[in-house]
Amino acid sequence: MPTGTASVYSMKGIMLATNSKLSHRPSASIITPPFLLKINAIFSCFRYTLTILPKGANTMTYAAFSYARMANEQTLQTIPAEKHDIIPAGFKNSVHWNYGHILVIADHVLGHAPTFEKTIPKEYYHPFAKGSSPLQWTDKVPSIETLQEAAAKQQQAAQKLATETGGTEKTAPFTLRGQSFQTVDELLSIVAFHEGMHYRTLLHYSNLFSN
């Protein structure tokens, strides 16, 4: 990072951005990078998530999933609706596809737990499956608003699963790249990991469409 410029990404600048108790404004020579503001907002959501977890829920794996899902939901809100179905140069899919995809994958993976109540209709699987593309869509697909309703129900189902099983319940094995996941905890962990991957993609869209 160049030095001697008016814009200095300093630890002091980060503290000013993250400490709500500081009422004074940073000097003109201290500018907090926008990505740090976004990260701070998301970690605030994570801290809030930990405070509202139901008693008995596994806070390590369910909180990780809930945090990742909340990050995706927040990032989606930063992208104008008219951009949801655009596939920018250098991208394979749209915002709409990415959002539907994380719901379908979560439904499929958590469905390996016998007590998980699926909330995603089977007809959503094909248009949002891995390897699919909006360019292949021939039938009407569920809107973002419809997917958001399904997402809310899915998160409730995941929370119920974590609460009732404590995360230790054995599941049908879900195998990915030679690794087998065979408990509720493990399924929630891989779903959280997958959602984190797509959070990064949605963040790229958000930055692209805001410029």
XYZ file of C-alpha atoms in Angstrom:
211
model
C 0.000 0.000 0.000
C 1.539 3.424 -0.915
C 2.574 5.658 1.979
C 2.524 9.428 2.364
C -0.912 9.845 0.795
C -3.924 11.605 2.296
C -5.749 8.275 2.563
C -4.181 6.178 5.300
C -5.708 2.761 6.142
C -4.574 2.735 9.766
C -5.563 0.774 12.837
C -6.812 4.066 14.259
C -9.143 4.388 11.293
C -10.431 0.865 11.854
C -11.068 1.586 15.527
C -12.978 4.738 14.669
C -15.163 2.767 12.300
C -15.907 -0.047 14.720
C -16.203 1.683 18.101
C -19.665 3.231 18.323
C -18.730 4.915 21.603
C -16.440 7.355 19.812
C -18.564 10.337 18.925
C -15.886 12.412 17.241
C -15.226 12.036 13.531
C -11.886 10.788 12.174
C -9.529 13.376 10.783
C -9.414 13.939 7.045
C -6.191 11.930 6.864
C -7.882 8.741 8.122
C -10.262 6.883 5.839
C -11.756 3.519 6.707
C -11.823 1.121 3.722
C -15.414 0.328 2.632
C -14.775 -3.413 2.865
C -13.928 -3.042 6.570
C -17.228 -1.295 7.174
C -19.020 -4.209 5.488
C -17.096 -6.767 7.523
C -17.866 -4.904 10.744
C -21.584 -4.845 9.908
C -21.602 -8.574 9.227
C -19.764 -9.400 12.454
C -22.306 -7.280 14.308
C -24.980 -9.547 12.819
C -22.998 -12.589 13.944
C -22.799 -11.305 17.503
C -26.543 -10.662 17.427
C -27.148 -14.178 16.091
C -25.342 -15.650 19.094
C -27.657 -13.767 21.466
C -30.879 -15.093 19.925
C -29.966 -18.761 19.527
C -32.586 -21.008 21.158
C -31.625 -22.921 24.261
C -30.197 -26.288 23.301
C -29.157 -25.269 19.794
C -25.572 -26.092 18.898
C -24.026 -22.626 18.889
C -20.912 -23.577 16.926
C -22.466 -25.061 13.825
C -25.934 -23.516 13.714
C -24.504 -20.062 14.459
C -21.971 -20.500 11.643
C -24.763 -21.410 9.233
C -27.007 -18.589 10.481
C -24.153 -16.099 10.219
C -23.348 -17.104 6.646
C -27.008 -16.963 5.626
C -27.447 -13.534 7.228
C -24.362 -12.268 5.393
C -25.848 -13.420 2.086
C -29.225 -11.853 2.890
C -27.587 -8.552 3.817
C -25.463 -8.501 0.690
C -28.496 -9.284 -1.470
C -30.170 -6.166 -0.086
C -27.313 -4.016 -1.422
C -27.913 -5.122 -5.013
C -30.646 -3.304 -6.992
C -33.530 -5.576 -8.028
C -33.075 -4.655 -11.685
C -29.584 -6.194 -11.558
C -30.636 -9.580 -10.148
C -30.875 -11.317 -13.528
C -27.880 -9.748 -15.227
C -24.860 -11.968 -15.896
C -21.874 -9.584 -15.969
C -18.846 -10.210 -18.144
C -16.548 -12.701 -16.451
C -19.357 -14.321 -14.427
C -21.163 -17.596 -15.159
C -24.398 -16.837 -13.343
C -26.632 -14.107 -11.967
C -27.466 -12.868 -8.472
C -30.840 -14.623 -8.829
C -29.177 -17.947 -9.617
C -26.665 -17.697 -6.757
C -29.374 -16.982 -4.212
C -31.572 -19.856 -5.377
C -28.557 -22.152 -5.531
C -27.582 -21.725 -1.867
C -31.137 -22.628 -0.816
C -31.246 -25.737 -2.988
C -27.855 -26.969 -1.782
C -28.747 -26.345 1.872
C -32.013 -28.238 1.391
C -30.234 -31.158 -0.266
C -27.410 -31.422 2.278
C -29.526 -30.963 5.414
C -32.018 -33.404 3.931
C -29.561 -36.150 4.840
C -30.715 -35.671 8.440
C -33.837 -37.835 8.920
C -35.577 -35.223 11.095
C -34.928 -32.215 8.848
C -38.115 -30.729 7.412
C -37.408 -29.740 3.811
C -38.851 -26.397 2.721
C -37.610 -26.074 -0.861
C -39.967 -27.466 -3.536
C -38.400 -30.093 -5.776
C -39.140 -28.010 -8.876
C -36.626 -25.437 -7.620
C -33.785 -27.946 -7.801
C -33.288 -28.086 -11.576
C -32.900 -24.356 -12.364
C -30.534 -23.767 -9.434
C -28.550 -27.022 -9.414
C -24.765 -27.078 -9.565
C -23.651 -26.682 -13.162
C -26.917 -25.109 -14.297
C -27.215 -21.604 -15.716
C -29.896 -18.930 -16.123
C -29.118 -19.121 -19.833
C -30.749 -22.573 -19.780
C -33.952 -21.455 -18.064
C -36.969 -22.169 -20.241
C -39.718 -22.203 -17.630
C -40.649 -19.536 -15.139
C -38.428 -19.717 -12.056
C -39.344 -18.539 -8.548
C -38.740 -14.843 -7.947
C -36.255 -13.513 -5.414
C -39.204 -12.624 -3.164
C -40.536 -16.187 -3.321
C -37.069 -17.555 -2.616
C -36.726 -15.252 0.392
C -39.928 -16.679 1.863
C -38.557 -20.195 1.358
C -35.233 -19.132 2.896
C -36.927 -17.901 6.073
C -38.739 -21.233 6.469
C -35.525 -23.118 5.750
C -33.631 -21.285 8.470
C -36.391 -22.074 10.958
C -36.167 -25.748 9.966
C -32.372 -25.711 10.409
C -32.722 -24.075 13.812
C -35.264 -26.680 14.865
C -32.945 -29.449 13.677
C -30.022 -28.062 15.697
C -32.168 -27.541 18.772
C -33.810 -30.950 18.806
C -30.714 -32.994 17.983
C -27.995 -30.995 19.717
C -26.028 -31.480 16.523
C -24.899 -34.991 17.400
C -27.623 -36.987 15.634
C -26.317 -39.436 13.052
C -27.423 -38.771 9.482
C -27.237 -40.465 6.130
C -23.697 -39.792 4.880
C -23.203 -36.827 2.567
C -19.960 -37.246 0.644
C -18.027 -34.461 -1.036
C -14.582 -34.870 -2.594
C -13.940 -38.044 -0.672
C -14.961 -36.558 2.676
C -18.035 -37.995 4.412
C -20.285 -35.868 6.646
C -22.454 -37.995 8.931
C -23.871 -35.877 11.779
C -26.130 -32.822 11.962
C -23.133 -30.749 13.100
C -21.121 -31.845 10.087
C -23.955 -31.137 7.659
C -24.469 -27.643 9.086
C -20.724 -27.032 8.828
C -20.520 -27.888 5.138
C -23.626 -25.804 4.394
C -22.077 -22.827 6.217
C -18.869 -23.315 4.208
C -20.813 -23.404 0.934
C -22.793 -20.291 1.803
C -19.564 -18.495 2.641
C -18.276 -19.248 -0.846
C -21.365 -17.698 -2.409
C -21.244 -14.745 -0.026
C -17.946 -13.861 -1.673
C -19.596 -14.109 -5.101
C -22.550 -11.938 -4.067
C -20.128 -9.406 -2.600
C -18.385 -9.209 -5.982
C -21.769 -8.517 -7.608
C -22.554 -5.858 -5.009
C -19.256 -4.069 -5.592
C -19.595 -4.339 -9.358
C -23.132 -2.980 -9.514
C -22.408 -0.144 -7.083
C -19.665 1.272 -9.293
